[in-house]
Coordinates of C-alpha atoms in Angstrom, one line a residue:
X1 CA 0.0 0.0 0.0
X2 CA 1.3 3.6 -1.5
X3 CA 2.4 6.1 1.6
X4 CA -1.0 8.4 -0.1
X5 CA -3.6 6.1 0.0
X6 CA -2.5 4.7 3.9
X7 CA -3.1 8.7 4.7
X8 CA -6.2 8.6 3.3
X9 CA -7.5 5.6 4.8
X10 CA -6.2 7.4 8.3
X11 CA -7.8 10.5 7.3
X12 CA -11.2 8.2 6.7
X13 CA -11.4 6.4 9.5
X14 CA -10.2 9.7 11.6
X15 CA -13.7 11.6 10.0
X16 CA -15.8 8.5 11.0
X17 CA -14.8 8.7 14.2
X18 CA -15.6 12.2 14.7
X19 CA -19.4 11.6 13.0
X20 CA -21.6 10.6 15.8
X21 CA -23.7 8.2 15.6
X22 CA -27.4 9.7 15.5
X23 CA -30.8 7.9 17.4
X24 CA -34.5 8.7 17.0
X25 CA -35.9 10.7 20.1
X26 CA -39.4 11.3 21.7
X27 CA -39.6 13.7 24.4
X28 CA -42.3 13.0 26.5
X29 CA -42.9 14.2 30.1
X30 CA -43.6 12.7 33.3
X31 CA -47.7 12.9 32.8
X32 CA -47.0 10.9 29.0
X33 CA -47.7 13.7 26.7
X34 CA -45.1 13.9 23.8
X35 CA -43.3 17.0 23.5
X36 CA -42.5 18.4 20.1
X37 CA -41.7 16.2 17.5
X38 CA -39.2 12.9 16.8
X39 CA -36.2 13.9 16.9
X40 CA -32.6 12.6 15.8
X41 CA -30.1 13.3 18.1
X42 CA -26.6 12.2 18.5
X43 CA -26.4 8.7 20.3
X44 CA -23.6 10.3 23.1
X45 CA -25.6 13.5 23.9
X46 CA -25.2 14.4 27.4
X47 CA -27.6 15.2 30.1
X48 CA -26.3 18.8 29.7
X49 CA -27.0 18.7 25.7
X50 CA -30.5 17.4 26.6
X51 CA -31.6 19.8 28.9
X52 CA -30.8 22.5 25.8
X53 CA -32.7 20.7 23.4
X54 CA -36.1 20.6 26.0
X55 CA -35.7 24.2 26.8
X56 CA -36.1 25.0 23.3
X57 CA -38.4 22.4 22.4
X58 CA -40.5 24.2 25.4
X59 CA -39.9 27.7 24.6
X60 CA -38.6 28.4 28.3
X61 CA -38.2 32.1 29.1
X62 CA -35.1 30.7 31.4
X63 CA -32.2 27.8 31.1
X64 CA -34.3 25.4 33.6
X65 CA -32.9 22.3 35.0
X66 CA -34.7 18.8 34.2
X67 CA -33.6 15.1 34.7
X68 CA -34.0 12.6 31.8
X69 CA -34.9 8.7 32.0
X70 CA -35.0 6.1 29.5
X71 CA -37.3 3.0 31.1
X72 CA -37.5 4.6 34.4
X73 CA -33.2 4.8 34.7
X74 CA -31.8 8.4 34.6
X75 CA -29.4 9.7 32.5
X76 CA -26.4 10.3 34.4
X77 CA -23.6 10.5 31.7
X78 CA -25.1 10.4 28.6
X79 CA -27.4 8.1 26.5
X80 CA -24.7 5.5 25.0
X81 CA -22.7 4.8 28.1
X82 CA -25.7 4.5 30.6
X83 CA -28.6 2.6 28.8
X84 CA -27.3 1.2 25.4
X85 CA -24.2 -0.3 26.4
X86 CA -26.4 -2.1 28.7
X87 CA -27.7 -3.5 25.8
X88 CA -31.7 -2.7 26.4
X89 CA -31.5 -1.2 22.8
X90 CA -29.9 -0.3 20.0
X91 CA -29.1 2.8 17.8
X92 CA -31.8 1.5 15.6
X93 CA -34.5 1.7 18.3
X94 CA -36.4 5.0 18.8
X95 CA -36.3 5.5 22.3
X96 CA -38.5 7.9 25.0
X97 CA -36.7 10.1 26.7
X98 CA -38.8 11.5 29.9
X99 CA -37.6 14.5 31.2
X100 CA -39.0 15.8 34.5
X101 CA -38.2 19.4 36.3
X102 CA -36.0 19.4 39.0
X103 CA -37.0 21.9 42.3
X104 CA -35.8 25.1 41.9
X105 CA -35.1 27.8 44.4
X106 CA -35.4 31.4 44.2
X107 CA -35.3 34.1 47.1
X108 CA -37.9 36.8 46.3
X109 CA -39.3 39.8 47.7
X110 CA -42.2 39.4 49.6
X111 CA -45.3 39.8 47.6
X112 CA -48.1 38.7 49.4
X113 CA -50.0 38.5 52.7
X114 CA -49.3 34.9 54.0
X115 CA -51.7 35.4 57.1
X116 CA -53.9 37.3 58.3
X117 CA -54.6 37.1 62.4
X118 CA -57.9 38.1 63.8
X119 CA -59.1 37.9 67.2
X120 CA -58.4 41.7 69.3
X121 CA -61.2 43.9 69.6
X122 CA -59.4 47.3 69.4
X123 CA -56.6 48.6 68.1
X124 CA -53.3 46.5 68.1
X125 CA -50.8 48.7 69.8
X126 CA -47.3 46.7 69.9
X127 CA -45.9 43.4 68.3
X128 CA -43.0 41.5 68.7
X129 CA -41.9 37.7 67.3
X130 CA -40.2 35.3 69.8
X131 CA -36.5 35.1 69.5
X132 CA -36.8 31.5 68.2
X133 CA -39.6 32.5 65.5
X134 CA -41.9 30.1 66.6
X135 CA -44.1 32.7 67.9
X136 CA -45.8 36.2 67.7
X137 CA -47.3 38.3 70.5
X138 CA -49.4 41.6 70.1
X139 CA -50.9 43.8 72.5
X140 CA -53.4 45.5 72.1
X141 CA -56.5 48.3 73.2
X142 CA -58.6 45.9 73.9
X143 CA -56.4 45.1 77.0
X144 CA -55.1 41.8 75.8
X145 CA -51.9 40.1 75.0
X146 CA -52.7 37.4 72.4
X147 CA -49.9 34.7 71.5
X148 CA -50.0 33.4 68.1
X149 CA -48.6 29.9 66.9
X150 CA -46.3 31.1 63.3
X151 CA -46.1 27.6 62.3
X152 CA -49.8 27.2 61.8
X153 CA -50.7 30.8 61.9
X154 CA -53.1 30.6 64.9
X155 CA -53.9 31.9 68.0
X156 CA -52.8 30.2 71.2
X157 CA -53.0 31.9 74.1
X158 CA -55.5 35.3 75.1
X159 CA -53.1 36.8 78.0
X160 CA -55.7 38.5 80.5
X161 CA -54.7 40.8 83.4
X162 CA -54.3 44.7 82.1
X163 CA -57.1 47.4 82.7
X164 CA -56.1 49.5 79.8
X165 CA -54.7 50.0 76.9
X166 CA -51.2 47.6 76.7
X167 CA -48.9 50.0 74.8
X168 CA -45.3 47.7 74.5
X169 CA -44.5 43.8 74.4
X170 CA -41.0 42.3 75.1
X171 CA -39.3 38.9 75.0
X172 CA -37.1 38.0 77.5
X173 CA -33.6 37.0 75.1
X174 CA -34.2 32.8 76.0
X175 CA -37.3 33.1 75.0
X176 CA -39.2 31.8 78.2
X177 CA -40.9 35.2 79.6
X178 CA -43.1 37.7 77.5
X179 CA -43.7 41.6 79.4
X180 CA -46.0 43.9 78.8
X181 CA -46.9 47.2 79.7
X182 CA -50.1 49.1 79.9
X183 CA -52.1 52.1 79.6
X184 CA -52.6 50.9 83.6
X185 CA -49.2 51.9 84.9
X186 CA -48.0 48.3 85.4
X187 CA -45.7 45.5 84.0
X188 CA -46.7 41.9 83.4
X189 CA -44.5 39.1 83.1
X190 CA -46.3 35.8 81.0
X191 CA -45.9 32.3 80.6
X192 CA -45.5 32.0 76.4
X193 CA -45.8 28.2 76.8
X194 CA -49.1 28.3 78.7
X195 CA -50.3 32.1 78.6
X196 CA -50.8 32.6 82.1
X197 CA -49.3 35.2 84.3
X198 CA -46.1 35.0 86.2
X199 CA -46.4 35.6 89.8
X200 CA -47.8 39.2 90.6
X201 CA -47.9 42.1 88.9
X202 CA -45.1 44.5 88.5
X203 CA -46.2 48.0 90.4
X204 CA -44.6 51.8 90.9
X205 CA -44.8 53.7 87.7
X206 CA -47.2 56.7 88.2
X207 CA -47.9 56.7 84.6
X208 CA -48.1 54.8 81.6
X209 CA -45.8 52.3 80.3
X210 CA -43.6 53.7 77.2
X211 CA -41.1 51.0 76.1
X212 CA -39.6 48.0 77.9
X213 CA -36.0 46.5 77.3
X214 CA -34.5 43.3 78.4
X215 CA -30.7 42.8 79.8
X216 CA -29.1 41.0 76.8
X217 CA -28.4 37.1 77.4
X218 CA -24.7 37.3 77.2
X219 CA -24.4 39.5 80.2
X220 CA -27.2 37.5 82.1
X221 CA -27.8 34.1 81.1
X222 CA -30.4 33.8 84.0
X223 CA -32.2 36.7 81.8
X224 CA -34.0 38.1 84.6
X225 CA -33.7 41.9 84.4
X226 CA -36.0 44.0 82.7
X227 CA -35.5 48.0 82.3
X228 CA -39.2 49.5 82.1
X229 CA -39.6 53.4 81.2
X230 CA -42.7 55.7 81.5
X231 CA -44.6 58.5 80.9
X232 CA -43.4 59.4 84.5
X233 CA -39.9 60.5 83.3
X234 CA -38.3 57.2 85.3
X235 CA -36.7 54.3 84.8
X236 CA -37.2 51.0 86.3
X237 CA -35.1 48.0 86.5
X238 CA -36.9 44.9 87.7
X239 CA -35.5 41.6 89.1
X240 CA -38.1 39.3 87.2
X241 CA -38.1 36.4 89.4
X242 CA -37.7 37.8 92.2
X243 CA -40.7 40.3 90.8
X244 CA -39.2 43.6 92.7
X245 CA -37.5 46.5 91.6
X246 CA -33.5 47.1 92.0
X247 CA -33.6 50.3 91.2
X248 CA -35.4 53.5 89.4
X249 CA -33.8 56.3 88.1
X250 CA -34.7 59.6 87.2
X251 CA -32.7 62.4 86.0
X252 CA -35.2 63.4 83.0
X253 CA -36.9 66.1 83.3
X254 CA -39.9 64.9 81.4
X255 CA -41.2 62.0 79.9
X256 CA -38.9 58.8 78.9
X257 CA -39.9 57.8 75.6
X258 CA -37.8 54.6 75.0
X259 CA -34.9 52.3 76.7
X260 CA -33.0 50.2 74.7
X261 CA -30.2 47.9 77.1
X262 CA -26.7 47.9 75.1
X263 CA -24.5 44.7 74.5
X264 CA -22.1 46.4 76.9
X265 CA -24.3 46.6 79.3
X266 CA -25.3 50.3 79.3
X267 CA -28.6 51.3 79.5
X268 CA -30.0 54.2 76.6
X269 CA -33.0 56.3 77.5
X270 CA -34.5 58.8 75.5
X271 CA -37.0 61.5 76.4
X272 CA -39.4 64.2 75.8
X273 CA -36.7 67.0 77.6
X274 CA -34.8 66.6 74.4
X275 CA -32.0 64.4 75.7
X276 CA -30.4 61.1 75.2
X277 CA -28.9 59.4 79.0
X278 CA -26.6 56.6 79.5
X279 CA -26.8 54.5 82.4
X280 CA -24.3 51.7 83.7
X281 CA -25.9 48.5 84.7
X282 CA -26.3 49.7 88.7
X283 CA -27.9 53.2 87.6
X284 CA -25.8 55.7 87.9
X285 CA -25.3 58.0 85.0
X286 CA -22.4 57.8 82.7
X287 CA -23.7 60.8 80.3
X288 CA -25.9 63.2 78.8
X289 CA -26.5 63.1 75.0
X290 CA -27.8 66.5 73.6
X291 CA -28.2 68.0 70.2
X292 CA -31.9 67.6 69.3
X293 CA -34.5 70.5 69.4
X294 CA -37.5 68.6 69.8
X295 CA -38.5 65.3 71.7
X296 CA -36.2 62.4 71.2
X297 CA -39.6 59.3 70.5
X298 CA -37.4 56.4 69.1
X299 CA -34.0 54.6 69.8
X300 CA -32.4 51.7 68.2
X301 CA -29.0 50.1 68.7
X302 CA -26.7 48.7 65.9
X303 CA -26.7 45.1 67.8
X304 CA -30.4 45.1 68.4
X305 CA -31.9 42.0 66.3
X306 CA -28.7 39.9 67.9
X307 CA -29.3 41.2 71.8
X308 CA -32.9 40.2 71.2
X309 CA -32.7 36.9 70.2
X310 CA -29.5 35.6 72.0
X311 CA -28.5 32.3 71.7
X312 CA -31.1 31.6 69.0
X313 CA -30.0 31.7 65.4
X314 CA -30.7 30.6 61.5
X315 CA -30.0 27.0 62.9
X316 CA -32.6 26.4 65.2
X317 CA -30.3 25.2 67.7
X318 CA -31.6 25.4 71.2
X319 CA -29.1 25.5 74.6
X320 CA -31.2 23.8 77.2
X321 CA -27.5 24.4 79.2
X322 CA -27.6 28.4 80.4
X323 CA -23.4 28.8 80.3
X324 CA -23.9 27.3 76.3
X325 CA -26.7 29.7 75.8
X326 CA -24.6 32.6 76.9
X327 CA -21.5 31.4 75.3
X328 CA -23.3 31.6 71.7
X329 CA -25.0 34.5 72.5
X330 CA -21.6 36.5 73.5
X331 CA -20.1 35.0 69.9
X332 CA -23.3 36.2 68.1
X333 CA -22.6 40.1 69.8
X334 CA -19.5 39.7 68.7
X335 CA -19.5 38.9 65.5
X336 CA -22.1 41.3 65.1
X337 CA -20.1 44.2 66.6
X338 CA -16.7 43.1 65.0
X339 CA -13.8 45.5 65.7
X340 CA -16.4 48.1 65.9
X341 CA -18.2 49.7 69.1
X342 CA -22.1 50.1 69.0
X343 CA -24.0 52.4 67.1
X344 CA -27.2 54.5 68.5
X345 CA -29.7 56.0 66.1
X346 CA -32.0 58.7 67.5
X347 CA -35.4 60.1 66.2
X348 CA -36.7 63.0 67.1
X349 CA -39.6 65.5 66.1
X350 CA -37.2 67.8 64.9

């Protein structure tokens, strides 16, 4: 054989490698319809080159993702080295090829009303979701506390015990004690598990009830301090199961509008005189924050959402050991808060 014509043998048998070798193809989906028409398509096509051909055959807006199966066996690597090696068919054979959409995930905006809770009779004044997000509470005019169940979107518990309006809710940081405060001048302490009042009611504010704040779970694993402010112009700081107060302060010279309890452990009050306090943990003031010419209504720290739910995180891991709870509580306020210190936000009706 000449030198030219071995080449050209070589150069044949080179091209007839690189022909592939074409099937017949039905699409058809899960449900048996047939989707578009018979198709020949090369024998090695690949679960990738499949998923092309359905999106056009489907005129898909997107690039969606689908699995394929020939006899109920999915199509791993492609057609020739998972089924017809096998020797179930042959390149002659026109085979189905189901396809079926995989679950696809996207993160929207929310759109829609998922729920929507009746039961209070008046006006709902304040509401607040557990640190665990199992739960909501809301307080209301109607001089209720209702607890609602998130999981099923229903009502639980009808907390009873306020005379007036209750104006502000708050969960304790483990998640085990909800307070309110009222139109009535008092604090109430409730059981979320069974909606019944803790021991007595919490007594000694002249006025109404304007925010509540709870000591944050890293400083206090026991979680049993609770900072209360008022129309007054005071501050109290309860001992929750002990159900007294450890002290009250009052260097405002009209009414305290909010409290908010810092990861530190300093204590933020705001107030109709214009001015913004800070408090160390025993009461006594560190300093006075001035600049606005109106009321100061609102506060909010930088560390908030992680002070008010602690240990709890996007896990759902729960510490039924107090020293673990405050361990992960302290890494959660410090990952938060970095190299950083904490940042206060003031509004005011200037």
């Amino acid at each position: 054989m000449s030198e030219s014509i071995y080449r050209e043998d070589l150069l044949e048998k080179h091209v007839e490698e690189e022909e592939p070798t074409m099937i017949l193809a039905q699409f058809q989906s899960s449900e048996g319809e047939n989707s578009g028409p018979v198709l020949g398509i090369p024998l090695n096509s690949s679960n990738e080159q499949l998923r092309l051909i359905i999106n056009n055959i489907l005129e898909n807006d997107e690039d969606l993702p689908y699995s394929f199966y020939i006899d109920g066996e999915e199509i791993s690597e492609n057609i020739e080295a998972d089924l017809l090696k096998t020797g179930k068919k042959t390149s002659e054979d026109k085979i189905i090829i189901v396809y079926q959409p995989q679950a696809l995930f996207r993160v929207r905006a929310v759109t829609r009303c998922s729920s929507s809770l009746t039961g209070h009779a008046e006006s709902i004044l304040s509401v607040s979701f557990s640190p665990d997000g199992t739960q909501l509470a809301s307080g209301s005019g109607d001089t209720t506390v209702r607890i609602w169940d998130l999981n099923t979107e229903t009502p639980q518990y009808t907390c009873k015990g306020h005379t007036n309006w209750v104006l502000y809710i708050a969960w304790s940081p483990d998640g085990n004690t909800l307070a309110s405060g009222g139109m009535d001048n008092t604090v109430r302490l409730w059981d979320p598990k069974t909606g019944l009042q803790l021991g007595r009611t919490l007594s000694g504010h002249r006025k109404w009830i304007t925010c509540l704040a709870w000591e944050p779970l890293h400083l206090n694993p026991k979680a049993n301090r609770l900072a209360s402010s008022s129309k007054d112009g005071t501050v109290r700081v309860w001992d929750t199961t002990l159900r007294t107060c450890l002290f009250s302060v009052g260097g405002h010279t009209s009414a305290v509008t909010c409290v908010c309890w810092g990861g530190d452990g300093i204590l933020y009050t705001s107030s109709q005189d214009k001015t913004i306090k800070m408090w160390n943990s025993e009461g006594k003031l560190i300093k006075t924050l001035s600049g606005h010419a109106h009321w100061v209504n609102s506060l909010a720290i930088s560390s908030g959402f992680v002070l008010r739910t602690g240990a709890f995180d996007h896990t759902g891991t729960r510490y039924d050991d107090p020293a673990q709870a405050q361990q992960r509580a302290l890494e959660r306020y410090q990952e938060s808060v970095g190299s950083k210190t904490e940042r206060l936000v003031s509004g005011s009706d200037d």
